[in-house]
DNA sequence: TCTGGGGTCCTAGGACCC
DNA sequence: TCTGGGGTCCTAGGACCC
């Protein structure tokens, strides 16, 4: 049995690249994609990077974008999710199914069966195939642990001479590269850990690898200790080919304009609960309680307020009407007049598989009827688009609705939004 | 004038990730 | 005017019990 090896593949400026695939006029031009509500820049292509910082609020850079002729898009998660699925199909071919989908644009592949001297060629072939079949440019990092694969991917992105593929399989390669990586760029080392490490003179990935594991544990808990082992080449994190059952589910949104009255708040909370119930049903899960929260803006002077309330259900449920009712009851209990609310949301945790929880002796509602109704609603919304049917409480789309003013078409998932092509000179 | 000890379970909050 | 959303994991500390 060969030693273990992992590859991490990710899409370069993934959201921007998705937009560029379907709009050839963007080629060679700066492009950014905004977060929900057109709030912040969350993706920048390589031409936009010199002007736009990650997370820059849009209202602060709007003029700059105009001056520099930067193309700006609202997030189009439907499109990005579909492109992501296409890429993972290719990865599964390359890694005989041994693929962990880590995020919308990153996947770990097992490459244990690829001999060490062929791993760079494997990476180049994978990149070329993904580019040809989806139009998305990628980088590939290879290593004996997931943390090293991640680090290799980071190096592939930052160093043009690597041509998009970096292999840290050999100890010699690690000795060459790890001293060049700031410790804060290591997967799992955030701001707090970086500050602690800096105080004891640990500044690079190589320093972290060479520090005593026990000291790492005392500074950064067992998570930091594992990171040290992983940098040494001792694999502590396995590939998770089957997505573990999710434990929680949240739907939260900032309002596009501040909410000050109860009817608007109730409508927003009902909309979030509706969406939450859909997510539960799609995952075959139920919840026994739902929490509601609302708060004012942390950037705004004036009276501040942050409140939350958990409401228990008589029995576990994924029924939209149950969840809307409970969420609104919670919202009524915590809503206070006189505040300019900036955000509200619902959170559900302790999720259980549908039908697995013990039922009360005397059922309070007709389960079969509820399930039939929800199935009908999901079918209709599946065919005609989300929101074709919603509970009346989720309302009629008022001012608080999240903004997506610059969203591109859903090219790959909606027949009425397919890209069109014109042939010239025939 | 004065403190038990040890176990489990739950929750809140911190840290990190994309 | 305008500053994202959705996860996971770990630990400390309180409540409770015997």
Short mmCIF file of C-alpha atoms (C1' of nucleotides) in Angstrom, two decimals:
data_model
loop_
_atom_site.label_atom_id
_atom_site.label_comp_id
_atom_site.label_asym_id
_atom_site.label_seq_id
_atom_site.Cartn_x
_atom_site.Cartn_y
_atom_site.Cartn_z
CA UNK A 1 0.00 0.00 0.00
CA UNK A 2 1.39 3.32 -1.08
CA UNK A 3 1.59 6.22 1.35
CA UNK A 4 -1.47 8.39 1.51
CA UNK A 5 -1.66 11.45 -0.65
CA UNK A 6 -4.25 14.14 -1.16
CA UNK A 7 -4.85 16.77 -3.81
CA UNK A 8 -6.75 19.98 -3.24
CA UNK A 9 -8.29 21.54 -6.35
CA UNK A 10 -9.94 24.91 -6.31
CA UNK A 11 -11.35 27.35 -8.82
CA UNK A 12 -9.36 30.56 -9.30
CA UNK A 13 -11.48 33.57 -8.24
CA UNK A 14 -14.28 31.08 -8.61
CA UNK A 15 -17.35 33.32 -8.68
CA UNK A 16 -15.66 35.72 -11.11
CA UNK A 17 -14.56 32.84 -13.32
CA UNK A 18 -18.14 31.55 -13.48
CA UNK A 19 -19.30 34.94 -14.74
CA UNK A 20 -16.45 35.09 -17.25
CA UNK A 21 -17.32 31.69 -18.73
CA UNK A 22 -20.67 32.96 -19.93
CA UNK A 23 -19.72 36.51 -20.90
CA UNK A 24 -16.77 36.66 -23.31
CA UNK A 25 -16.72 40.45 -23.19
CA UNK A 26 -15.26 40.18 -19.69
CA UNK A 27 -12.03 38.61 -20.98
CA UNK A 28 -8.97 40.51 -19.76
CA UNK A 29 -11.07 42.94 -17.74
CA UNK A 30 -11.42 43.47 -13.98
CA UNK A 31 -14.44 41.68 -12.48
CA UNK A 32 -15.80 41.48 -8.93
CA UNK A 33 -18.74 39.64 -7.35
CA UNK A 34 -20.63 41.00 -4.35
CA UNK A 35 -22.00 39.26 -1.27
CA UNK A 36 -25.68 39.00 -0.46
CA UNK A 37 -27.52 42.30 -0.47
CA UNK A 38 -24.77 43.67 -2.72
CA UNK A 39 -22.90 44.36 0.53
CA UNK A 40 -19.19 43.54 0.10
CA UNK A 41 -16.79 42.35 -2.58
CA UNK A 42 -16.34 38.60 -2.01
CA UNK A 43 -14.54 37.67 -5.22
CA UNK A 44 -12.11 39.59 -7.40
CA UNK A 45 -10.43 38.38 -10.55
CA UNK A 46 -6.73 39.00 -11.00
CA UNK A 47 -7.28 42.27 -12.84
CA UNK A 48 -9.53 43.66 -10.09
CA UNK A 49 -7.22 42.74 -7.23
CA UNK A 50 -4.94 45.73 -7.58
CA UNK A 51 -7.82 48.08 -6.74
CA UNK A 52 -10.35 46.12 -4.73
CA UNK A 53 -9.73 44.49 -1.34
CA UNK A 54 -11.44 41.31 -0.18
CA UNK A 55 -14.53 42.30 1.79
CA UNK A 56 -14.54 45.95 0.76
CA UNK A 57 -18.05 47.39 1.26
CA UNK A 58 -19.56 48.12 -2.13
CA UNK A 59 -20.85 51.55 -1.27
CA UNK A 60 -17.27 52.62 -0.59
CA UNK A 61 -15.86 51.34 -3.89
CA UNK A 62 -18.76 52.03 -6.23
CA UNK A 63 -17.16 55.16 -7.71
CA UNK A 64 -13.82 53.43 -8.07
CA UNK A 65 -15.50 50.57 -9.94
CA UNK A 66 -17.01 53.05 -12.36
CA UNK A 67 -13.76 54.93 -12.89
CA UNK A 68 -11.74 51.78 -13.49
CA UNK A 69 -14.46 50.18 -15.58
CA UNK A 70 -14.71 47.18 -13.25
CA UNK A 71 -17.58 44.81 -14.02
CA UNK A 72 -19.66 44.23 -10.88
CA UNK A 73 -22.00 41.29 -10.30
CA UNK A 74 -24.40 40.33 -7.53
CA UNK A 75 -23.97 36.75 -6.32
CA UNK A 76 -25.62 34.13 -8.50
CA UNK A 77 -25.39 31.04 -6.30
CA UNK A 78 -27.58 28.98 -8.60
CA UNK A 79 -25.01 29.38 -11.36
CA UNK A 80 -21.98 28.84 -9.12
CA UNK A 81 -23.50 25.75 -7.52
CA UNK A 82 -24.18 24.19 -10.89
CA UNK A 83 -20.64 24.90 -12.16
CA UNK A 84 -19.30 23.41 -8.95
CA UNK A 85 -21.29 20.20 -9.52
CA UNK A 86 -19.85 19.89 -13.04
CA UNK A 87 -16.30 20.23 -11.72
CA UNK A 88 -16.88 17.56 -9.08
CA UNK A 89 -18.11 15.17 -11.74
CA UNK A 90 -14.72 15.52 -13.42
CA UNK A 91 -12.85 15.10 -10.13
CA UNK A 92 -14.68 11.85 -9.41
CA UNK A 93 -13.53 10.49 -12.76
CA UNK A 94 -9.94 11.38 -11.97
CA UNK A 95 -9.97 10.02 -8.41
CA UNK A 96 -12.26 6.99 -8.86
CA UNK A 97 -14.88 8.54 -6.62
CA UNK A 98 -12.52 9.34 -3.75
CA UNK A 99 -13.56 12.98 -3.56
CA UNK A 100 -14.50 15.20 -0.64
CA UNK A 101 -16.48 18.28 -1.64
CA UNK A 102 -15.05 20.73 0.86
CA UNK A 103 -16.72 23.94 -0.28
CA UNK A 104 -18.40 25.35 -3.34
CA UNK A 105 -15.06 25.79 -5.08
CA UNK A 106 -12.70 23.38 -3.31
CA UNK A 107 -12.47 19.60 -3.31
CA UNK A 108 -9.99 17.14 -1.84
CA UNK A 109 -9.13 14.14 -4.01
CA UNK A 110 -7.34 11.00 -2.96
CA UNK A 111 -4.23 10.59 -5.13
CA UNK A 112 -2.68 7.76 -3.12
CA UNK A 113 -2.79 5.53 -6.20
CA UNK A 114 -0.89 8.01 -8.36
CA UNK A 115 2.81 7.28 -8.06
CA UNK A 116 4.77 10.13 -6.48
CA UNK A 117 6.69 11.01 -9.62
CA UNK A 118 3.49 11.32 -11.64
CA UNK A 119 1.55 13.61 -9.34
CA UNK A 120 2.54 16.86 -10.99
CA UNK A 121 1.53 15.48 -14.38
CA UNK A 122 -1.74 14.30 -12.84
CA UNK A 123 -2.40 17.80 -11.58
CA UNK A 124 -1.65 19.38 -14.94
CA UNK A 125 -3.94 16.94 -16.71
CA UNK A 126 -6.73 17.60 -14.22
CA UNK A 127 -6.46 21.38 -14.60
CA UNK A 128 -6.43 21.17 -18.38
CA UNK A 129 -9.48 18.92 -18.42
CA UNK A 130 -11.48 21.12 -16.06
CA UNK A 131 -10.58 24.20 -18.10
CA UNK A 132 -11.56 22.53 -21.36
CA UNK A 133 -14.83 21.08 -20.12
CA UNK A 134 -16.10 23.87 -17.86
CA UNK A 135 -14.06 26.96 -18.73
CA UNK A 136 -12.98 27.38 -15.11
CA UNK A 137 -9.24 27.82 -14.36
CA UNK A 138 -8.04 25.95 -11.27
CA UNK A 139 -4.99 25.31 -9.14
CA UNK A 140 -3.92 21.96 -7.71
CA UNK A 141 -1.95 21.28 -4.54
CA UNK A 142 -0.65 17.83 -3.59
CA UNK A 143 0.64 16.56 -0.26
CA UNK A 144 0.72 13.63 2.16
CA UNK A 145 -1.87 15.32 4.40
CA UNK A 146 -4.84 17.57 3.76
CA UNK A 147 -3.13 20.50 5.46
CA UNK A 148 -0.07 20.12 3.21
CA UNK A 149 -2.27 19.73 0.12
CA UNK A 150 -3.98 22.95 1.09
CA UNK A 151 -0.66 24.67 1.60
CA UNK A 152 0.55 23.38 -1.77
CA UNK A 153 -2.57 24.77 -3.41
CA UNK A 154 -1.88 28.13 -1.80
CA UNK A 155 1.67 28.08 -3.21
CA UNK A 156 0.40 27.08 -6.66
CA UNK A 157 -1.84 30.13 -6.66
CA UNK A 158 0.83 32.57 -5.51
CA UNK A 159 3.78 31.41 -7.60
CA UNK A 160 3.32 31.71 -11.34
CA UNK A 161 6.40 29.60 -12.04
CA UNK A 162 4.57 26.55 -10.67
CA UNK A 163 2.05 26.80 -13.50
CA UNK A 164 -0.89 26.02 -11.25
CA UNK A 165 0.39 22.78 -9.70
CA UNK A 166 2.47 22.35 -6.54
CA UNK A 167 3.52 19.01 -5.11
CA UNK A 168 4.72 18.79 -1.50
CA UNK A 169 4.96 15.01 -1.43
CA UNK A 170 8.72 15.01 -0.79
CA UNK A 171 10.32 16.25 2.40
CA UNK A 172 12.80 18.15 0.24
CA UNK A 173 9.98 20.11 -1.40
CA UNK A 174 8.52 20.92 2.02
CA UNK A 175 11.88 22.10 3.32
CA UNK A 176 12.15 24.39 0.32
CA UNK A 177 8.66 25.88 0.48
CA UNK A 178 7.41 25.91 4.08
CA UNK A 179 9.86 28.60 5.29
CA UNK A 180 8.36 30.93 2.67
CA UNK A 181 4.78 30.69 3.90
CA UNK A 182 3.61 33.04 6.69
CA UNK A 183 2.09 31.00 9.50
CA UNK A 184 -1.21 32.85 9.13
CA UNK A 185 -1.62 31.34 5.67
CA UNK A 186 -1.70 27.80 7.10
CA UNK A 187 -5.14 26.18 7.07
CA UNK A 188 -6.59 26.45 10.58
CA UNK A 189 -4.38 29.30 11.79
CA UNK A 190 -6.53 32.42 12.15
CA UNK A 191 -5.84 35.81 13.60
CA UNK A 192 -5.94 34.81 17.27
CA UNK A 193 -3.59 31.85 16.83
CA UNK A 194 -1.27 33.87 14.64
CA UNK A 195 -0.91 36.51 17.37
CA UNK A 196 -0.08 33.89 20.01
CA UNK A 197 2.43 32.17 17.73
CA UNK A 198 4.11 35.41 16.80
CA UNK A 199 4.75 36.12 20.48
CA UNK A 200 6.88 32.98 20.76
CA UNK A 201 8.68 33.57 17.48
CA UNK A 202 6.72 31.18 15.27
CA UNK A 203 6.36 33.12 12.03
CA UNK A 204 6.33 30.62 9.16
CA UNK A 205 4.75 27.29 8.29
CA UNK A 206 8.17 25.70 8.83
CA UNK A 207 8.40 27.20 12.35
CA UNK A 208 4.97 25.79 13.15
CA UNK A 209 5.89 22.35 11.84
CA UNK A 210 9.00 22.32 14.01
CA UNK A 211 7.44 23.48 17.30
CA UNK A 212 6.61 20.95 20.05
CA UNK A 213 3.13 19.52 19.49
CA UNK A 214 2.33 19.80 23.19
CA UNK A 215 3.02 23.49 23.15
CA UNK A 216 0.79 23.85 20.10
CA UNK A 217 -1.95 22.07 22.02
CA UNK A 218 -1.67 24.32 25.02
CA UNK A 219 -1.84 27.43 22.83
CA UNK A 220 -4.42 26.34 20.27
CA UNK A 221 -6.22 23.28 21.64
CA UNK A 222 -6.19 19.89 20.00
CA UNK A 223 -6.95 21.52 16.65
CA UNK A 224 -3.60 23.31 16.60
CA UNK A 225 -1.80 20.18 17.68
CA UNK A 226 -3.24 18.30 14.71
CA UNK A 227 -2.11 21.08 12.40
CA UNK A 228 1.47 20.62 13.60
CA UNK A 229 1.33 16.86 12.97
CA UNK A 230 -0.21 17.40 9.55
CA UNK A 231 2.59 19.81 8.60
CA UNK A 232 5.07 17.11 9.62
CA UNK A 233 3.39 14.76 7.15
CA UNK A 234 1.43 12.71 9.70
CA UNK A 235 -2.13 12.50 8.47
CA UNK A 236 -4.74 13.31 11.14
CA UNK A 237 -7.60 14.38 8.88
CA UNK A 238 -9.26 11.82 6.65
CA UNK A 239 -11.04 12.32 3.38
CA UNK A 240 -14.77 12.64 4.05
CA UNK A 241 -16.24 11.18 0.91
CA UNK A 242 -19.75 10.99 2.32
CA UNK A 243 -20.96 14.34 3.54
CA UNK A 244 -21.77 13.93 7.24
CA UNK A 245 -25.30 14.70 8.22
CA UNK A 246 -25.63 18.37 8.88
CA UNK A 247 -26.16 19.42 12.46
CA UNK A 248 -27.67 22.84 12.10
CA UNK A 249 -29.38 25.04 9.60
CA UNK A 250 -29.72 28.81 9.54
CA UNK A 251 -31.34 31.38 7.27
CA UNK A 252 -30.29 34.93 8.05
CA UNK A 253 -30.33 38.10 5.96
CA UNK A 254 -29.54 41.75 6.30
CA UNK A 255 -32.37 43.99 5.23
CA UNK A 256 -31.85 46.20 2.20
CA UNK A 257 -33.48 49.00 4.21
CA UNK A 258 -33.92 49.09 7.97
CA UNK A 259 -37.01 47.49 9.49
CA UNK A 260 -38.83 49.45 12.17
CA UNK A 261 -42.30 47.96 12.40
CA UNK A 262 -43.60 44.59 13.50
CA UNK A 263 -45.52 43.59 10.34
CA UNK A 264 -42.39 43.90 8.19
CA UNK A 265 -40.37 41.98 10.76
CA UNK A 266 -42.95 39.20 10.94
CA UNK A 267 -42.97 38.93 7.18
CA UNK A 268 -39.18 38.71 6.99
CA UNK A 269 -39.03 36.09 9.74
CA UNK A 270 -41.78 34.06 8.04
CA UNK A 271 -39.83 34.18 4.78
CA UNK A 272 -36.68 32.92 6.50
CA UNK A 273 -38.60 30.16 8.29
CA UNK A 274 -40.16 29.11 4.99
CA UNK A 275 -36.75 28.83 3.40
CA UNK A 276 -35.44 26.98 6.48
CA UNK A 277 -38.25 24.45 6.28
CA UNK A 278 -37.45 23.84 2.60
CA UNK A 279 -33.82 23.22 3.45
CA UNK A 280 -34.79 20.74 6.17
CA UNK A 281 -37.08 18.80 3.82
CA UNK A 282 -34.48 18.69 1.06
CA UNK A 283 -32.09 17.09 3.57
CA UNK A 284 -34.71 14.75 5.03
CA UNK A 285 -34.40 16.39 8.46
CA UNK A 286 -36.65 17.80 11.16
CA UNK A 287 -36.16 20.10 14.12
CA UNK A 288 -37.70 20.27 17.57
CA UNK A 289 -37.11 23.97 18.08
CA UNK A 290 -36.38 27.13 16.17
CA UNK A 291 -34.54 30.25 17.34
CA UNK A 292 -35.24 33.72 16.02
CA UNK A 293 -32.89 36.64 16.32
CA UNK A 294 -32.90 40.27 15.26
CA UNK A 295 -30.45 43.10 15.75
CA UNK A 296 -29.63 46.65 14.80
CA UNK A 297 -26.59 47.60 12.74
CA UNK A 298 -23.21 47.56 14.44
CA UNK A 299 -22.13 50.37 12.14
CA UNK A 300 -24.92 52.73 13.04
CA UNK A 301 -25.01 55.12 15.97
CA UNK A 302 -28.30 55.32 17.83
CA UNK A 303 -30.09 52.83 20.06
CA UNK A 304 -28.73 49.32 19.70
CA UNK A 305 -30.67 46.14 20.28
CA UNK A 306 -29.88 42.46 19.87
CA UNK A 307 -32.30 39.78 20.95
CA UNK A 308 -33.07 36.13 20.33
CA UNK A 309 -35.69 33.66 21.41
CA UNK A 310 -35.98 29.89 21.06
CA UNK A 311 -39.41 28.40 20.54
CA UNK A 312 -39.99 24.69 21.09
CA UNK A 313 -42.32 22.73 18.85
CA UNK A 314 -44.74 20.18 20.30
CA UNK A 315 -43.06 17.54 18.14
CA UNK A 316 -40.24 17.56 15.60
CA UNK A 317 -41.26 18.97 12.26
CA UNK A 318 -40.14 20.26 8.87
CA UNK A 319 -43.56 21.68 8.10
CA UNK A 320 -43.40 25.23 6.81
CA UNK A 321 -46.53 26.27 8.64
CA UNK A 322 -45.32 24.89 12.00
CA UNK A 323 -41.99 26.67 11.65
CA UNK A 324 -43.46 29.94 10.47
CA UNK A 325 -45.90 29.97 13.37
CA UNK A 326 -43.16 29.25 15.91
CA UNK A 327 -40.72 31.73 14.40
CA UNK A 328 -43.31 34.48 14.38
CA UNK A 329 -44.23 33.78 17.99
CA UNK A 330 -40.57 34.19 18.90
CA UNK A 331 -40.28 37.36 16.86
CA UNK A 332 -43.35 38.90 18.49
CA UNK A 333 -41.88 38.18 21.91
CA UNK A 334 -38.60 39.97 21.28
CA UNK A 335 -39.55 42.75 18.86
CA UNK A 336 -39.39 46.22 20.37
CA UNK A 337 -40.58 49.48 18.89
CA UNK A 338 -38.13 52.31 18.40
CA UNK A 339 -35.23 50.41 16.84
CA UNK A 340 -33.94 50.33 13.30
CA UNK A 341 -33.34 46.62 12.77
CA UNK A 342 -30.64 45.74 10.24
CA UNK A 343 -30.85 41.96 10.23
CA UNK A 344 -32.98 39.03 11.32
CA UNK A 345 -32.72 35.29 11.01
CA UNK A 346 -33.76 31.87 12.14
CA UNK A 347 -31.47 29.12 13.44
CA UNK A 348 -32.27 25.46 13.94
CA UNK A 349 -29.91 22.94 15.48
CA UNK A 350 -30.10 19.43 16.93
CA UNK A 351 -31.56 18.31 13.61
CA UNK A 352 -32.85 14.74 13.41
CA UNK A 353 -33.71 12.53 10.44
CA UNK A 354 -37.36 12.93 9.51
CA UNK A 355 -39.57 10.44 11.31
CA UNK A 356 -36.87 9.23 13.70
CA UNK A 357 -37.88 11.20 16.79
CA UNK A 358 -40.29 9.70 19.27
CA UNK A 359 -43.81 11.01 18.80
CA UNK A 360 -46.10 12.13 21.56
CA UNK A 361 -48.76 9.68 22.60
CA UNK A 362 -51.53 11.98 21.46
CA UNK A 363 -50.52 13.52 18.16
CA UNK A 364 -51.44 17.14 17.95
CA UNK A 365 -51.56 17.31 14.20
CA UNK A 366 -52.23 15.18 11.18
CA UNK A 367 -48.77 14.10 10.07
CA UNK A 368 -49.86 12.47 6.82
CA UNK A 369 -51.74 15.56 5.78
CA UNK A 370 -48.81 17.83 6.60
CA UNK A 371 -46.40 15.66 4.63
CA UNK A 372 -48.69 15.55 1.60
CA UNK A 373 -49.10 19.31 1.67
CA UNK A 374 -45.36 19.95 1.93
CA UNK A 375 -44.66 17.53 -0.90
CA UNK A 376 -47.17 19.34 -3.09
CA UNK A 377 -45.62 22.70 -2.28
CA UNK A 378 -42.09 21.46 -2.98
CA UNK A 379 -43.18 19.95 -6.29
CA UNK A 380 -44.83 23.16 -7.43
CA UNK A 381 -41.90 25.32 -6.36
CA UNK A 382 -39.52 22.86 -8.03
CA UNK A 383 -41.36 23.23 -11.31
CA UNK A 384 -42.17 26.92 -11.31
CA UNK A 385 -39.34 28.35 -9.25
CA UNK A 386 -38.82 28.99 -5.58
CA UNK A 387 -41.52 31.19 -4.12
CA UNK A 388 -44.22 30.17 -6.61
CA UNK A 389 -46.17 29.11 -3.52
CA UNK A 390 -45.43 30.61 -0.11
CA UNK A 391 -47.43 30.92 3.07
CA UNK A 392 -49.41 34.14 3.19
CA UNK A 393 -47.40 35.16 6.27
CA UNK A 394 -44.24 35.27 4.16
CA UNK A 395 -45.99 37.98 2.28
CA UNK A 396 -45.59 40.10 -0.69
CA UNK A 397 -41.99 41.19 -0.87
CA UNK A 398 -41.70 44.48 0.87
CA UNK A 399 -38.88 46.95 1.26
CA UNK A 400 -36.66 44.76 3.41
CA UNK A 401 -36.07 42.28 0.60
CA UNK A 402 -32.43 41.42 -0.08
CA UNK A 403 -30.92 43.22 -3.07
CA UNK A 404 -29.37 41.49 -6.08
CA UNK A 405 -29.39 44.34 -8.52
CA UNK A 406 -26.59 43.18 -10.76
CA UNK A 407 -27.24 39.45 -10.97
CA UNK A 408 -26.32 37.62 -14.13
CA UNK A 409 -28.74 35.13 -15.74
CA UNK A 410 -28.94 31.59 -14.36
CA UNK A 411 -27.44 30.38 -17.62
CA UNK A 412 -27.26 26.69 -16.84
CA UNK A 413 -30.36 25.96 -14.79
CA UNK A 414 -33.21 28.01 -16.30
CA UNK A 415 -34.47 27.45 -19.82
CA UNK A 416 -35.61 31.03 -20.10
CA UNK A 417 -32.16 32.30 -19.14
CA UNK A 418 -30.01 30.19 -21.47
CA UNK A 419 -27.14 32.08 -23.09
CA UNK A 420 -27.66 32.87 -26.75
CA UNK A 421 -25.02 32.67 -29.45
CA UNK A 422 -24.90 34.30 -32.84
CA UNK A 423 -22.99 32.99 -35.83
CA UNK A 424 -21.41 35.55 -38.11
CA UNK A 425 -20.41 35.48 -41.74
CA UNK A 426 -22.60 32.60 -42.86
"C1'" DT B 1 -15.67 31.70 61.49
"C1'" DC B 2 -15.25 28.73 57.04
"C1'" DT B 3 -14.96 25.12 51.99
"C1'" DG B 4 -16.43 17.41 49.70
"C1'" DG B 5 -15.56 15.27 45.46
"C1'" DG B 6 -16.33 13.65 41.18
"C1'" DG B 7 -19.10 12.72 37.41
"C1'" DT B 8 -22.32 14.18 33.38
"C1'" DC B 9 -24.84 17.27 30.66
"C1'" DC B 10 -25.83 21.58 28.67
"C1'" DT B 11 -24.93 26.18 26.95
"C1'" DA B 12 -22.54 30.23 25.54
"C1'" DG B 13 -18.89 31.97 23.34
"C1'" DG B 14 -14.57 31.85 20.83
"C1'" DA B 15 -12.11 30.52 16.82
"C1'" DC B 16 -11.86 29.13 12.39
"C1'" DC B 17 -13.36 28.02 7.68
"C1'" DC B 18 -15.22 29.29 2.80
"C1'" DT C 1 -28.58 56.05 2.12
"C1'" DC C 2 -25.30 51.75 1.44
"C1'" DT C 3 -20.70 47.16 5.66
"C1'" DG C 4 -22.61 38.95 3.80
"C1'" DG C 5 -24.20 34.23 5.09
"C1'" DG C 6 -23.71 29.65 6.80
"C1'" DG C 7 -21.29 26.22 8.78
"C1'" DT C 8 -18.06 23.15 12.39
"C1'" DC C 9 -15.45 22.23 16.43
"C1'" DC C 10 -13.62 23.05 21.06
"C1'" DT C 11 -13.58 24.64 25.83
"C1'" DA C 12 -14.95 26.72 30.14
"C1'" DG C 13 -18.18 27.00 33.42
"C1'" DG C 14 -22.66 26.35 35.55
"C1'" DA C 15 -26.33 23.13 36.97
"C1'" DC C 16 -27.29 19.03 38.72
"C1'" DC C 17 -26.71 14.51 40.79
"C1'" DC C 18 -25.03 10.92 43.94
#
